[in-house]
PDB file of C-alpha atoms in Angstrom:
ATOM      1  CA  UNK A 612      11.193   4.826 -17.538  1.00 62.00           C
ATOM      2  CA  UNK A 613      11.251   1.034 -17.446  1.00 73.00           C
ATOM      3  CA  UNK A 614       8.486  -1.320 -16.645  1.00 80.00           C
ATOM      4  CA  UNK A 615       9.152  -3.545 -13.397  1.00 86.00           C
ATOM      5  CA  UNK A 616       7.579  -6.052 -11.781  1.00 94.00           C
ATOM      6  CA  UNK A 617       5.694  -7.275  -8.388  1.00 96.00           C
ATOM      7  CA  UNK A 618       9.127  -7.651  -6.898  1.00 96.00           C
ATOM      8  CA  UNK A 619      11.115  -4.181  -8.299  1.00 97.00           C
ATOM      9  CA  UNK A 620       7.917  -2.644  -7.463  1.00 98.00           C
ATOM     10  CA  UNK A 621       7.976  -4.011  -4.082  1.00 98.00           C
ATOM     11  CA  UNK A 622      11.897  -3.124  -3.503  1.00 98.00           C
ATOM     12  CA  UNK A 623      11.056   0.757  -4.161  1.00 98.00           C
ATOM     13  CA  UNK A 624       7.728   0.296  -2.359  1.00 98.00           C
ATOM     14  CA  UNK A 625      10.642  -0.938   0.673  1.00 98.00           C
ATOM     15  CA  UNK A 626      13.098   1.998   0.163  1.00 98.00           C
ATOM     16  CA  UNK A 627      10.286   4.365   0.662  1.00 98.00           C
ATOM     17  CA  UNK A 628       8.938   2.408   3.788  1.00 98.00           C
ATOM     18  CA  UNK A 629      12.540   3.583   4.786  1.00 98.00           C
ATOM     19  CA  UNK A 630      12.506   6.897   4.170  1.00 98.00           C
ATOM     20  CA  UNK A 631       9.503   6.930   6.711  1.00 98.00           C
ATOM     21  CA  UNK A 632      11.180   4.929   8.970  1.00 97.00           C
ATOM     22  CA  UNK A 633      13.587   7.622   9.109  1.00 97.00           C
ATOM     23  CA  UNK A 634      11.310  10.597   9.345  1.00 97.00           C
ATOM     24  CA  UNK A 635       9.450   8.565  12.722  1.00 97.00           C
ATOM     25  CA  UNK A 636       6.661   7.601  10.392  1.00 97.00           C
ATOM     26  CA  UNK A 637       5.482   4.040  10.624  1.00 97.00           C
ATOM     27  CA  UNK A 638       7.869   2.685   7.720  1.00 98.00           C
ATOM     28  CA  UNK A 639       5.220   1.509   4.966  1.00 98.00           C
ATOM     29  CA  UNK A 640       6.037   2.478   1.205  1.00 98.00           C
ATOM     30  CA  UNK A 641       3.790   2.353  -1.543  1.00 98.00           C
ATOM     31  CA  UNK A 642       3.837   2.549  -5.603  1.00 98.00           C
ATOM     32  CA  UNK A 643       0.599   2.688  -8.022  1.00 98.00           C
ATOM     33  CA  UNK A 644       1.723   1.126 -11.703  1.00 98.00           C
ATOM     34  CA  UNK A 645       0.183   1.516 -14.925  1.00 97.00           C
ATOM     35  CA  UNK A 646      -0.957  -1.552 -16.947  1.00 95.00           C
ATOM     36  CA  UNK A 647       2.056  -1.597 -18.643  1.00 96.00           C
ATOM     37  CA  UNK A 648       4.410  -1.956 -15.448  1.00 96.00           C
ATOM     38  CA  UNK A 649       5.624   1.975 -15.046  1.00 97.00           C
ATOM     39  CA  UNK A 650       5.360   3.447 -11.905  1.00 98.00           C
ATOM     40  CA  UNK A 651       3.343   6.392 -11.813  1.00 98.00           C
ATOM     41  CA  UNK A 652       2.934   7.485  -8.593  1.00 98.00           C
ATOM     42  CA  UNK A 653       4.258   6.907  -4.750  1.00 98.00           C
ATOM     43  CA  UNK A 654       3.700   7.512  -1.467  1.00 98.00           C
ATOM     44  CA  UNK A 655       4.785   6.552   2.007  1.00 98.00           C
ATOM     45  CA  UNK A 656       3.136   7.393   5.986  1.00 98.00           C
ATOM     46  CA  UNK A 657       2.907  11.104   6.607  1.00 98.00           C
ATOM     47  CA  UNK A 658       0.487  10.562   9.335  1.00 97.00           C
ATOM     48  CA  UNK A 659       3.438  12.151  12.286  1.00 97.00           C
ATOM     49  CA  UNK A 660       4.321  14.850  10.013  1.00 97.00           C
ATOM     50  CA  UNK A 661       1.309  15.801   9.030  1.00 97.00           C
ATOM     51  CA  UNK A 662      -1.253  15.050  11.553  1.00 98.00           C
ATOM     52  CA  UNK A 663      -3.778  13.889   8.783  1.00 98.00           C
ATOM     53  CA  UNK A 664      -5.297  10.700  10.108  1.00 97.00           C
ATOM     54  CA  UNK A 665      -5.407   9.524   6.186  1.00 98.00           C
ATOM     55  CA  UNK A 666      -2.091   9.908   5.881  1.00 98.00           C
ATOM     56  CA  UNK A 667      -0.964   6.070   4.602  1.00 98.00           C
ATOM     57  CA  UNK A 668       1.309   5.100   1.856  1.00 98.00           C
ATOM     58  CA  UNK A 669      -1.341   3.921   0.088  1.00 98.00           C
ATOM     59  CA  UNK A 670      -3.471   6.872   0.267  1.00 98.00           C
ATOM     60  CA  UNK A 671      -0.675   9.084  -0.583  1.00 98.00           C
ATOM     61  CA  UNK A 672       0.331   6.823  -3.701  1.00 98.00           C
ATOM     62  CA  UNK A 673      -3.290   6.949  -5.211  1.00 98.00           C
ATOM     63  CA  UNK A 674      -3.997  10.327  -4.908  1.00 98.00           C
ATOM     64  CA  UNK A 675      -0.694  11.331  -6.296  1.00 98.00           C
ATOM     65  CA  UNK A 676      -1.784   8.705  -9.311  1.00 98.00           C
ATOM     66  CA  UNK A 677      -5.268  10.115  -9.576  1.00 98.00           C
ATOM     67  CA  UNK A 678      -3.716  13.615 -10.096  1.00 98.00           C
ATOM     68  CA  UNK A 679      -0.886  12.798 -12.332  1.00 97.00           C
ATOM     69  CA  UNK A 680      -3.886  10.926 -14.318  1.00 97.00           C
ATOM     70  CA  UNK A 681      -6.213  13.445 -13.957  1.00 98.00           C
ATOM     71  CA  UNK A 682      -8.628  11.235 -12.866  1.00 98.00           C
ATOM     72  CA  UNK A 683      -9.830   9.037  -9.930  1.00 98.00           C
ATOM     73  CA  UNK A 684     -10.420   5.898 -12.073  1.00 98.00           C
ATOM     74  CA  UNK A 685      -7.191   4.381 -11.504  1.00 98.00           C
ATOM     75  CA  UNK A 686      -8.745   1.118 -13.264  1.00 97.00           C
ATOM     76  CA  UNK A 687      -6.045  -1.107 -14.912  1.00 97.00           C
ATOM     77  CA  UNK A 688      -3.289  -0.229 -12.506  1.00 98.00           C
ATOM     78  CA  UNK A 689      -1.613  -2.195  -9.306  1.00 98.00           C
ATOM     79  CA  UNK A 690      -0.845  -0.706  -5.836  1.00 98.00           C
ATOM     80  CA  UNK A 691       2.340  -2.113  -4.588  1.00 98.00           C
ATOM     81  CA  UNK A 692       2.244  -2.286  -0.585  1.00 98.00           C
ATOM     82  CA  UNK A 693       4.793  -3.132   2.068  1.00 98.00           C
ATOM     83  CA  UNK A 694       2.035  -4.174   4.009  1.00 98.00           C
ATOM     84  CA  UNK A 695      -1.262  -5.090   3.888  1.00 98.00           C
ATOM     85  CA  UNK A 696      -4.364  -2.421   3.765  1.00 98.00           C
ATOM     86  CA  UNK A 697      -6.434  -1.613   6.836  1.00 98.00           C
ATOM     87  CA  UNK A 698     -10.044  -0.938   6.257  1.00 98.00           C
ATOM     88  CA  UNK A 699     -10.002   2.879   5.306  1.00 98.00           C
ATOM     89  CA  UNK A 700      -7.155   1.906   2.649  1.00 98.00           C
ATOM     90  CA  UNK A 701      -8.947  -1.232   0.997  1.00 98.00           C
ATOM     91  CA  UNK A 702     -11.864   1.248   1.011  1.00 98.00           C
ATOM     92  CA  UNK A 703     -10.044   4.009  -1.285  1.00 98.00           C
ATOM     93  CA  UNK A 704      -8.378   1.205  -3.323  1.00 98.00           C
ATOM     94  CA  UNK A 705     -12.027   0.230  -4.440  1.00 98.00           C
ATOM     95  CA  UNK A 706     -13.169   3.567  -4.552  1.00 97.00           C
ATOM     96  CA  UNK A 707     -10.132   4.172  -7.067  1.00 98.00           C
ATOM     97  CA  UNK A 708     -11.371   1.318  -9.125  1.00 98.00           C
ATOM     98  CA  UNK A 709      -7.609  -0.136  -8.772  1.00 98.00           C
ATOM     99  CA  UNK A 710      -7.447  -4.049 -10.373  1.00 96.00           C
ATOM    100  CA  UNK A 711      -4.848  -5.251  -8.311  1.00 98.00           C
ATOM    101  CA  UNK A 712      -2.931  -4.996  -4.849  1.00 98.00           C
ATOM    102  CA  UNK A 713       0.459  -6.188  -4.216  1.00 98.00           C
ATOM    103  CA  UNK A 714       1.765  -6.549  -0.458  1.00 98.00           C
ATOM    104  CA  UNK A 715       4.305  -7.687   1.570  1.00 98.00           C
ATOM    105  CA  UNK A 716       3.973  -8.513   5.368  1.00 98.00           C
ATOM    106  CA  UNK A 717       0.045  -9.539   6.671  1.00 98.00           C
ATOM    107  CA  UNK A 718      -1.444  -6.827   9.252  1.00 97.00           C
ATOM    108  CA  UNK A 719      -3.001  -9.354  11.706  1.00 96.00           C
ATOM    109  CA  UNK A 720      -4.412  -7.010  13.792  1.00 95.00           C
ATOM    110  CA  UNK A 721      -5.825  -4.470  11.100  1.00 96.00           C
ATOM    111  CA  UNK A 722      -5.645  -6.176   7.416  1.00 98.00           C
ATOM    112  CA  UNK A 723      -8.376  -5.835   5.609  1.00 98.00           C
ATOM    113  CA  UNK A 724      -6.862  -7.974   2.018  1.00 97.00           C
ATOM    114  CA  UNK A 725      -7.177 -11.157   3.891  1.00 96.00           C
ATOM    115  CA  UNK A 726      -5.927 -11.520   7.910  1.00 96.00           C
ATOM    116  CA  UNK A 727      -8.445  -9.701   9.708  1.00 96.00           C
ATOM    117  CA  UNK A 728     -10.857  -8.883   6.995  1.00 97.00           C
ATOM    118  CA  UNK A 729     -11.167  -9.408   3.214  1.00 97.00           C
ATOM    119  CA  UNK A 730     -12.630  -5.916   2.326  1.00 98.00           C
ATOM    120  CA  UNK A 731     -11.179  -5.974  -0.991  1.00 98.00           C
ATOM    121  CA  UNK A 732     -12.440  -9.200  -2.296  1.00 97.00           C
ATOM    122  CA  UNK A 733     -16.212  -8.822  -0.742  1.00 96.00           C
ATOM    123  CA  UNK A 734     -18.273 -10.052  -3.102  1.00 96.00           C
ATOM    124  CA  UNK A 735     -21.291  -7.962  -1.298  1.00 96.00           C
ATOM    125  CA  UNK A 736     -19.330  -4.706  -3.015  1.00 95.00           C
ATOM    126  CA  UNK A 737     -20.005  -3.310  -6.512  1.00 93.00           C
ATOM    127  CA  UNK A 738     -15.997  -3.463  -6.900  1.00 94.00           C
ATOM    128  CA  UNK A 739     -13.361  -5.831  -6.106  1.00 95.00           C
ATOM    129  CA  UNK A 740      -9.420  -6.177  -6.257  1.00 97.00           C
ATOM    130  CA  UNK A 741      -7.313  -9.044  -7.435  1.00 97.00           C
ATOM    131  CA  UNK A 742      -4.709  -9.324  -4.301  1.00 98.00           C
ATOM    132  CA  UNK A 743      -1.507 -11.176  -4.056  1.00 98.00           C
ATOM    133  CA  UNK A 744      -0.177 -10.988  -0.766  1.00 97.00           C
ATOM    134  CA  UNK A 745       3.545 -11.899   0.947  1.00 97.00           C
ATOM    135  CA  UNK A 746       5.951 -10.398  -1.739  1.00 97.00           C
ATOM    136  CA  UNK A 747       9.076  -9.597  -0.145  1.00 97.00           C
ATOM    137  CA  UNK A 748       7.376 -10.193   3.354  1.00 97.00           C
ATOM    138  CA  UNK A 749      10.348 -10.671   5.219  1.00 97.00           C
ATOM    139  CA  UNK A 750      12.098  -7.860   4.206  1.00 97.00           C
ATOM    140  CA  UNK A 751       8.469  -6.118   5.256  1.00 98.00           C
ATOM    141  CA  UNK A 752       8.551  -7.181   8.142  1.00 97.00           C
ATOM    142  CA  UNK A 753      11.669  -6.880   9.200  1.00 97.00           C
ATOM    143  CA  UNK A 754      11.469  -2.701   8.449  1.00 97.00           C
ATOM    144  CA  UNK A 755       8.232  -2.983  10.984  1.00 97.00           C
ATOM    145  CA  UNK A 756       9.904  -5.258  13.686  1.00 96.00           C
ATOM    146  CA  UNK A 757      13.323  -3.124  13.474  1.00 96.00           C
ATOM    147  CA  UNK A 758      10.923   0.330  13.985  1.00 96.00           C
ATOM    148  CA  UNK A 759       8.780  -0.800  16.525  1.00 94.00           C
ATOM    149  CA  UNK A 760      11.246  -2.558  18.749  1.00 94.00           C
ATOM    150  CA  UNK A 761      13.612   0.710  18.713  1.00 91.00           C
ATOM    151  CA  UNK A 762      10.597   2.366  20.229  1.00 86.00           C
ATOM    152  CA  UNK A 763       9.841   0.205  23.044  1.00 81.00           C
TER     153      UNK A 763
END
């Protein structure tokens, strides 16, 4: 497997924010990479199919990551995000010890990496995340625009 960066990451992270577009899932895709680059683990919304409440992208990525590691410390990896965490996922990206979080489009009404909230850069909390935000946001937010204006 080949290392990639923010934006490969970011392009896969957008194909499977597709494939839940296409299964009626809110279309958000996620990846988890190692420190070297590698994808290790993804995930996109189950939360329709499923009826788990914690069923995000991002949740989905990390446990997958945690269990293909064998551990929850995911410290020293990146979770690559087509858009921003709300609270609950900021909270299990600190609880996973992750370093870094890559997004694309900014969740105005529930982003808690900077818009609403800044959850995972509170300095009040033992753990923080290094967060670059806006990678590939159009192309973000055009999957979210297209899905929620076919449903209207």
């Amino acid at each position: 497997m080949t290392a990639v960066d923010d934006r490969s990451a970011m392009r896969r992270a957008l194909e499977l924010a597709a494939e839940a577009a296409a299964a009626d899932e809110i279309p958000v895709g996620a990846v988890v990479l190692d420190a070297t680059g590698h994808i290790v683990a993804e995930g996109r919304n189950t939360r329709e199919h499923t009826n788990d409440p914690t069923g995000h992208a991002e949740v989905e990525a990390l446990r997958r990551a945690a269990a293909s590691l064998g551990s929850w410390n995911l410290e020293g990896h990146t979770l690559v995000v087509t858009l921003e965490p709300c609270v609950m996922c900021a909270g299990a990206v600190l609880q996973s010890r992750i370093g870094r979080v890559v997004f694309g489009a900014w969740d105005d009404k529930a982003g808690a990496a900077g818009s609403m909230y800044d959850v995972l850069r509170d300095r009040r909390l033992p753990y923080r995340a290094e967060v670059v935000g806006g990678v590939e946001a159009e192309a973000s937010t055009a999957l979210l625009r297209t899905f929620f204006e076919q449903r209207r």
